[in-house]
Amino acid sequence: MDRKEILKRLREKVAAGRPIVGTGAGTGLSAKSEEAGGTDLIIVYNSGWFRMQGLPSVCGNFPLGDANSIMLELGRVVLPVVKKTPVLAGIFANDPFRDMHVFLKQVKELGFSGVQNFPTVGTYTDVYRQNIESVGISYDKEVEMVHIAHELDLLTTPYAYTIQEAEKMARAGADIVVAHCRGTVGGMVGVAKDGIMTIDEACKKVQDIHDAVTAINPEAMVICHGGPIATPEDAAYVLGHTKGVAGFYGASSAERLPVEKAIKAQVEAFGAIAL
């Protein structure tokens, strides 16, 4: 799907007072259900596969398989069943065995409409982050990937964890910066609330990232994701307590948490039948 047409639709939606909604899909059924619900963007990346196996999304950040190959395999499942929604590829930009100029052309030829940076170095902080950055496994490579994708006219919706990362992505030509508030809380394999920022802290972080991005590129949009923003009510709170933020992106909150609740309730209902 053409990048300019996607952006036109998204901006028209925001102008009409409705949020952009992006959702992660780890199965074809998730993707079909999300499309039926009216999602604006479907993102396919390796953590979706782990998530839908009953494992934490954070597994996508560990060496438990070839991240880009897992994404491509999921793409082969998702792309054929999605009829009208742009599908984006989660790209591991630090993959040492892939040339991003070549790989992104292949991703576009397969039918993906855009990219996101995942797995991402942005997940890591402190000493470990310094160590991997010092040997060339860096967030800057993700910025470079977004720039290459932008030059190929792919939609770009990168994660940014900090103001500095957001500014780099804005300068690289990002269309939508996703302000990441860390792992999503709740459910069977979600992050524990202890140690995660409060929702008011998330509001401040999202606003700060929004302001930094739009100061560089007023045309870029910012949406929120993760941490304490786990339910529609949480997203509504953040969007109601920030200014200019255009929407919400959910992965665990879009496909894992609803599935956990629905299957549990359905089985309990069958078990409650009286003989």
Tab-separated table of C-alpha atoms in Angstrom:
chain	number	residue	atom	x	y	z
A	1	MET	CA	0.000	0.000	0.000
A	2	ASP	CA	1.343	3.405	-0.981
A	3	ARG	CA	2.989	5.361	1.834
A	4	LYS	CA	1.416	8.673	0.849
A	5	GLU	CA	-2.045	7.132	0.735
A	6	ILE	CA	-1.530	5.543	4.162
A	7	LEU	CA	-0.448	8.863	5.658
A	8	LYS	CA	-3.371	10.650	4.023
A	9	ARG	CA	-5.819	8.207	5.618
A	10	LEU	CA	-4.163	8.445	9.013
A	11	ARG	CA	-4.103	12.249	9.023
A	12	GLU	CA	-7.747	12.387	7.957
A	13	LYS	CA	-8.641	10.081	10.835
A	14	VAL	CA	-6.787	12.232	13.366
A	15	ALA	CA	-8.372	15.391	11.921
A	16	ALA	CA	-11.776	13.757	12.480
A	17	GLY	CA	-10.936	13.317	16.162
A	18	ARG	CA	-10.219	9.590	16.140
A	19	PRO	CA	-6.929	7.981	17.195
A	20	ILE	CA	-4.564	6.008	15.022
A	21	VAL	CA	-4.551	2.398	16.222
A	22	GLY	CA	-1.664	0.108	15.362
A	23	THR	CA	-1.633	-3.538	16.430
A	24	GLY	CA	0.899	-6.351	16.500
A	25	ALA	CA	-0.009	-9.726	15.013
A	26	GLY	CA	1.674	-13.007	15.876
A	27	THR	CA	-0.832	-15.195	13.990
A	28	GLY	CA	-3.019	-14.944	10.930
A	29	LEU	CA	-6.108	-15.122	13.164
A	30	SER	CA	-4.861	-12.159	15.198
A	31	ALA	CA	-4.323	-10.171	12.016
A	32	LYS	CA	-7.776	-11.025	10.623
A	33	SER	CA	-9.448	-10.174	13.917
A	34	GLU	CA	-7.554	-6.889	14.226
A	35	GLU	CA	-8.538	-5.923	10.705
A	36	ALA	CA	-12.169	-6.779	11.474
A	37	GLY	CA	-11.900	-4.471	14.494
A	38	GLY	CA	-10.717	-1.576	12.349
A	39	THR	CA	-7.001	-1.391	13.107
A	40	ASP	CA	-5.097	1.127	10.978
A	41	LEU	CA	-1.743	-0.676	10.901
A	42	ILE	CA	-0.714	-4.282	11.514
A	43	ILE	CA	2.875	-4.894	12.566
A	44	VAL	CA	4.570	-8.278	12.271
A	45	TYR	CA	7.760	-9.007	14.223
A	46	ASN	CA	9.470	-11.855	15.993
A	47	SER	CA	8.122	-11.141	19.498
A	48	GLY	CA	4.602	-11.747	18.209
A	49	TRP	CA	5.503	-15.370	17.543
A	50	PHE	CA	6.814	-15.824	21.096
A	51	ARG	CA	3.866	-13.941	22.572
A	52	MET	CA	1.339	-16.233	20.922
A	53	GLN	CA	3.191	-19.308	22.193
A	54	GLY	CA	2.389	-18.175	25.743
A	55	LEU	CA	5.817	-16.628	26.285
A	56	PRO	CA	6.782	-13.072	27.271
A	57	SER	CA	7.233	-10.600	24.430
A	58	VAL	CA	10.711	-9.881	25.798
A	59	CYS	CA	11.813	-13.240	24.340
A	60	GLY	CA	12.043	-11.352	21.054
A	61	ASN	CA	15.076	-9.502	22.389
A	62	PHE	CA	17.091	-12.654	23.088
A	63	PRO	CA	19.000	-15.037	20.777
A	64	LEU	CA	16.129	-17.510	20.494
A	65	GLY	CA	16.112	-17.609	16.713
A	66	ASP	CA	16.765	-15.427	13.671
A	67	ALA	CA	14.573	-12.385	14.320
A	68	ASN	CA	14.285	-11.317	10.693
A	69	SER	CA	13.589	-14.866	9.480
A	70	ILE	CA	10.844	-15.301	12.095
A	71	MET	CA	9.333	-12.006	10.928
A	72	LEU	CA	9.373	-13.168	7.299
A	73	GLU	CA	7.715	-16.462	8.207
A	74	LEU	CA	4.971	-14.596	10.073
A	75	GLY	CA	4.642	-12.271	7.095
A	76	ARG	CA	3.931	-15.248	4.840
A	77	VAL	CA	1.056	-16.136	7.183
A	78	VAL	CA	-0.296	-12.624	7.753
A	79	LEU	CA	0.058	-10.894	4.388
A	80	PRO	CA	-2.269	-13.260	2.471
A	81	VAL	CA	-5.131	-12.970	4.991
A	82	VAL	CA	-5.107	-9.176	5.400
A	83	LYS	CA	-7.234	-7.509	2.736
A	84	LYS	CA	-7.146	-3.746	3.222
A	85	THR	CA	-4.806	-2.877	6.110
A	86	PRO	CA	-1.134	-1.910	5.684
A	87	VAL	CA	1.181	-4.547	7.130
A	88	LEU	CA	4.533	-3.425	8.533
A	89	ALA	CA	7.664	-5.491	9.115
A	90	GLY	CA	9.569	-5.459	12.393
A	91	ILE	CA	13.199	-5.224	11.273
A	92	PHE	CA	16.219	-6.238	13.342
A	93	ALA	CA	18.508	-3.585	11.913
A	94	ASN	CA	21.608	-4.906	13.705
A	95	ASP	CA	21.445	-8.266	11.921
A	96	PRO	CA	25.105	-8.768	10.883
A	97	PHE	CA	24.176	-11.125	8.066
A	98	ARG	CA	21.842	-8.845	6.121
A	99	ASP	CA	22.524	-5.769	4.052
A	100	MET	CA	19.666	-3.407	4.925
A	101	HIS	CA	19.615	-1.817	1.460
A	102	VAL	CA	19.007	-5.237	-0.090
A	103	PHE	CA	16.804	-6.616	2.674
A	104	LEU	CA	14.403	-3.674	2.787
A	105	LYS	CA	13.879	-3.900	-0.973
A	106	GLN	CA	12.971	-7.568	-0.503
A	107	VAL	CA	10.605	-6.682	2.346
A	108	LYS	CA	8.844	-4.163	0.108
A	109	GLU	CA	8.613	-6.643	-2.766
A	110	LEU	CA	6.981	-9.198	-0.455
A	111	GLY	CA	4.118	-6.770	0.151
A	112	PHE	CA	4.996	-5.032	3.390
A	113	SER	CA	3.967	-1.366	3.424
A	114	GLY	CA	6.427	-0.175	6.038
A	115	VAL	CA	8.830	-0.990	8.851
A	116	GLN	CA	9.395	-0.750	12.559
A	117	ASN	CA	12.648	-1.226	14.494
A	118	PHE	CA	12.324	-4.425	16.476
A	119	PRO	CA	14.196	-6.102	18.115
A	120	THR	CA	15.721	-2.840	19.284
A	121	VAL	CA	18.793	-1.760	21.207
A	122	GLY	CA	16.497	0.817	22.825
A	123	THR	CA	15.315	-1.930	25.170
A	124	TYR	CA	18.663	-1.943	26.938
A	125	THR	CA	20.114	0.609	29.326
A	126	ASP	CA	23.180	1.323	31.434
A	127	VAL	CA	26.328	-0.831	31.226
A	128	TYR	CA	24.988	-3.495	28.883
A	129	ARG	CA	23.807	-0.829	26.458
A	130	GLN	CA	27.245	0.807	26.569
A	131	ASN	CA	28.916	-2.540	25.912
A	132	ILE	CA	26.885	-3.486	22.861
A	133	GLU	CA	27.001	0.038	21.442
A	134	SER	CA	30.805	-0.011	21.787
A	135	VAL	CA	31.040	-3.023	19.474
A	136	GLY	CA	28.711	-1.582	16.838
A	137	ILE	CA	25.366	-3.076	17.882
A	138	SER	CA	23.682	0.278	18.110
A	139	TYR	CA	20.464	2.242	17.994
A	140	ASP	CA	22.104	4.344	15.285
A	141	LYS	CA	21.903	1.332	12.946
A	142	GLU	CA	18.160	1.316	13.549
A	143	VAL	CA	18.071	5.010	12.690
A	144	GLU	CA	20.001	4.253	9.508
A	145	MET	CA	17.532	1.468	8.664
A	146	VAL	CA	14.620	3.879	9.050
A	147	HIS	CA	16.382	6.376	6.790
A	148	ILE	CA	16.917	3.701	4.112
A	149	ALA	CA	13.271	2.632	4.387
A	150	HIS	CA	12.175	6.260	4.074
A	151	GLU	CA	14.250	6.595	0.901
A	152	LEU	CA	12.483	3.486	-0.441
A	153	ASP	CA	9.139	5.185	0.292
A	154	LEU	CA	8.169	2.698	2.972
A	155	LEU	CA	6.088	3.907	5.913
A	156	THR	CA	8.324	4.192	8.999
A	157	THR	CA	6.978	3.841	12.545
A	158	PRO	CA	9.988	3.347	14.834
A	159	TYR	CA	10.052	2.798	18.569
A	160	ALA	CA	11.807	5.461	20.647
A	161	TYR	CA	12.426	5.065	24.363
A	162	THR	CA	14.054	8.438	24.990
A	163	ILE	CA	13.913	11.999	23.709
A	164	GLN	CA	17.347	11.560	22.130
A	165	GLU	CA	16.268	8.439	20.242
A	166	ALA	CA	13.075	10.161	19.112
A	167	GLU	CA	15.031	13.135	17.788
A	168	LYS	CA	17.306	10.840	15.797
A	169	MET	CA	14.319	9.065	14.262
A	170	ALA	CA	12.639	12.372	13.409
A	171	ARG	CA	15.757	13.510	11.555
A	172	ALA	CA	15.907	10.157	9.738
A	173	GLY	CA	12.470	10.805	8.247
A	174	ALA	CA	10.216	8.760	10.544
A	175	ASP	CA	6.533	9.153	9.697
A	176	ILE	CA	5.220	8.018	13.083
A	177	VAL	CA	7.353	7.751	16.216
A	178	VAL	CA	6.041	5.283	18.769
A	179	ALA	CA	6.825	6.529	22.284
A	180	HIS	CA	7.706	3.291	24.066
A	181	CYS	CA	6.979	3.094	27.802
A	182	ARG	CA	8.571	-0.336	28.313
A	183	GLY	CA	7.004	-3.804	28.583
A	184	THR	CA	3.229	-4.012	28.835
A	185	VAL	CA	1.936	-4.884	32.291
A	186	GLY	CA	-0.676	-7.476	33.165
A	187	GLY	CA	-1.894	-10.888	32.123
A	188	MET	CA	-0.251	-14.275	32.420
A	189	VAL	CA	3.173	-13.323	31.044
A	190	GLY	CA	3.069	-9.531	31.226
A	191	VAL	CA	5.561	-7.350	33.036
A	192	ALA	CA	4.979	-6.885	36.771
A	193	LYS	CA	3.743	-3.425	37.730
A	194	ASP	CA	6.517	-3.013	40.296
A	195	GLY	CA	9.249	-0.893	38.781
A	196	ILE	CA	7.188	0.192	35.777
A	197	MET	CA	6.387	3.882	35.486
A	198	THR	CA	2.987	5.148	36.589
A	199	ILE	CA	0.492	6.160	33.955
A	200	ASP	CA	1.062	9.838	34.784
A	201	GLU	CA	4.789	9.338	34.298
A	202	ALA	CA	3.964	7.689	30.972
A	203	CYS	CA	1.920	10.763	29.994
A	204	LYS	CA	4.913	13.007	30.636
A	205	LYS	CA	7.283	10.749	28.716
A	206	VAL	CA	4.952	10.516	25.721
A	207	GLN	CA	4.417	14.280	25.721
A	208	ASP	CA	8.139	14.973	25.906
A	209	ILE	CA	8.815	12.651	22.980
A	210	HIS	CA	5.968	14.215	21.002
A	211	ASP	CA	7.306	17.716	21.570
A	212	ALA	CA	10.848	16.707	20.610
A	213	VAL	CA	9.728	15.005	17.393
A	214	THR	CA	7.405	17.742	16.175
A	215	ALA	CA	9.999	20.424	16.923
A	216	ILE	CA	12.171	18.744	14.279
A	217	ASN	CA	9.441	17.639	11.881
A	218	PRO	CA	5.955	19.106	12.403
A	219	GLU	CA	4.570	16.604	9.878
A	220	ALA	CA	5.623	13.587	11.927
A	221	MET	CA	3.094	11.971	14.250
A	222	VAL	CA	3.616	10.406	17.675
A	223	ILE	CA	1.628	7.582	19.238
A	224	CYS	CA	2.025	5.838	22.609
A	225	HIS	CA	2.759	2.253	23.578
A	226	GLY	CA	3.585	-0.102	26.410
A	227	GLY	CA	4.214	-0.029	30.138
A	228	PRO	CA	1.100	0.956	32.092
A	229	ILE	CA	-0.834	1.665	28.860
A	230	ALA	CA	-2.376	-1.793	28.674
A	231	THR	CA	-6.124	-1.286	28.133
A	232	PRO	CA	-8.363	0.973	26.057
A	233	GLU	CA	-9.088	2.897	29.253
A	234	ASP	CA	-5.355	3.398	29.838
A	235	ALA	CA	-4.869	4.630	26.268
A	236	ALA	CA	-7.831	6.981	26.627
A	237	TYR	CA	-6.285	8.394	29.807
A	238	VAL	CA	-2.936	9.069	28.137
A	239	LEU	CA	-4.509	10.598	25.036
A	240	GLY	CA	-6.718	12.728	27.284
A	241	HIS	CA	-3.780	13.952	29.355
A	242	THR	CA	-1.407	14.780	26.501
A	243	LYS	CA	-1.589	17.232	23.644
A	244	GLY	CA	-1.081	16.374	19.996
A	245	VAL	CA	-0.472	12.630	20.513
A	246	ALA	CA	-2.167	10.892	17.600
A	247	GLY	CA	-2.963	7.413	18.854
A	248	PHE	CA	-1.931	4.128	20.413
A	249	TYR	CA	-0.012	1.060	19.380
A	250	GLY	CA	-0.729	-2.243	21.094
A	251	ALA	CA	0.867	-5.661	20.804
A	252	SER	CA	0.306	-7.603	24.016
A	253	SER	CA	-2.645	-5.339	24.720
A	254	ALA	CA	-4.156	-6.067	21.304
A	255	GLU	CA	-3.675	-9.795	20.889
A	256	ARG	CA	-2.333	-11.437	24.058
A	257	LEU	CA	-4.432	-9.934	26.862
A	258	PRO	CA	-7.763	-10.257	24.993
A	259	VAL	CA	-7.016	-13.873	24.027
A	260	GLU	CA	-6.010	-14.807	27.575
A	261	LYS	CA	-9.280	-13.443	28.940
A	262	ALA	CA	-11.551	-14.775	26.195
A	263	ILE	CA	-10.266	-18.368	26.149
A	264	LYS	CA	-10.222	-18.594	29.951
A	265	ALA	CA	-13.796	-17.307	30.183
A	266	GLN	CA	-15.006	-19.605	27.397
A	267	VAL	CA	-13.518	-22.719	28.974
A	268	GLU	CA	-14.903	-21.724	32.371
A	269	ALA	CA	-18.357	-21.342	30.767
A	270	PHE	CA	-18.153	-24.839	29.254
A	271	GLY	CA	-17.020	-26.202	32.594
A	272	ALA	CA	-19.972	-24.607	34.358
A	273	ILE	CA	-22.524	-26.586	32.311
A	274	ALA	CA	-24.592	-28.860	34.564
A	275	LEU	CA	-25.044	-32.477	33.504
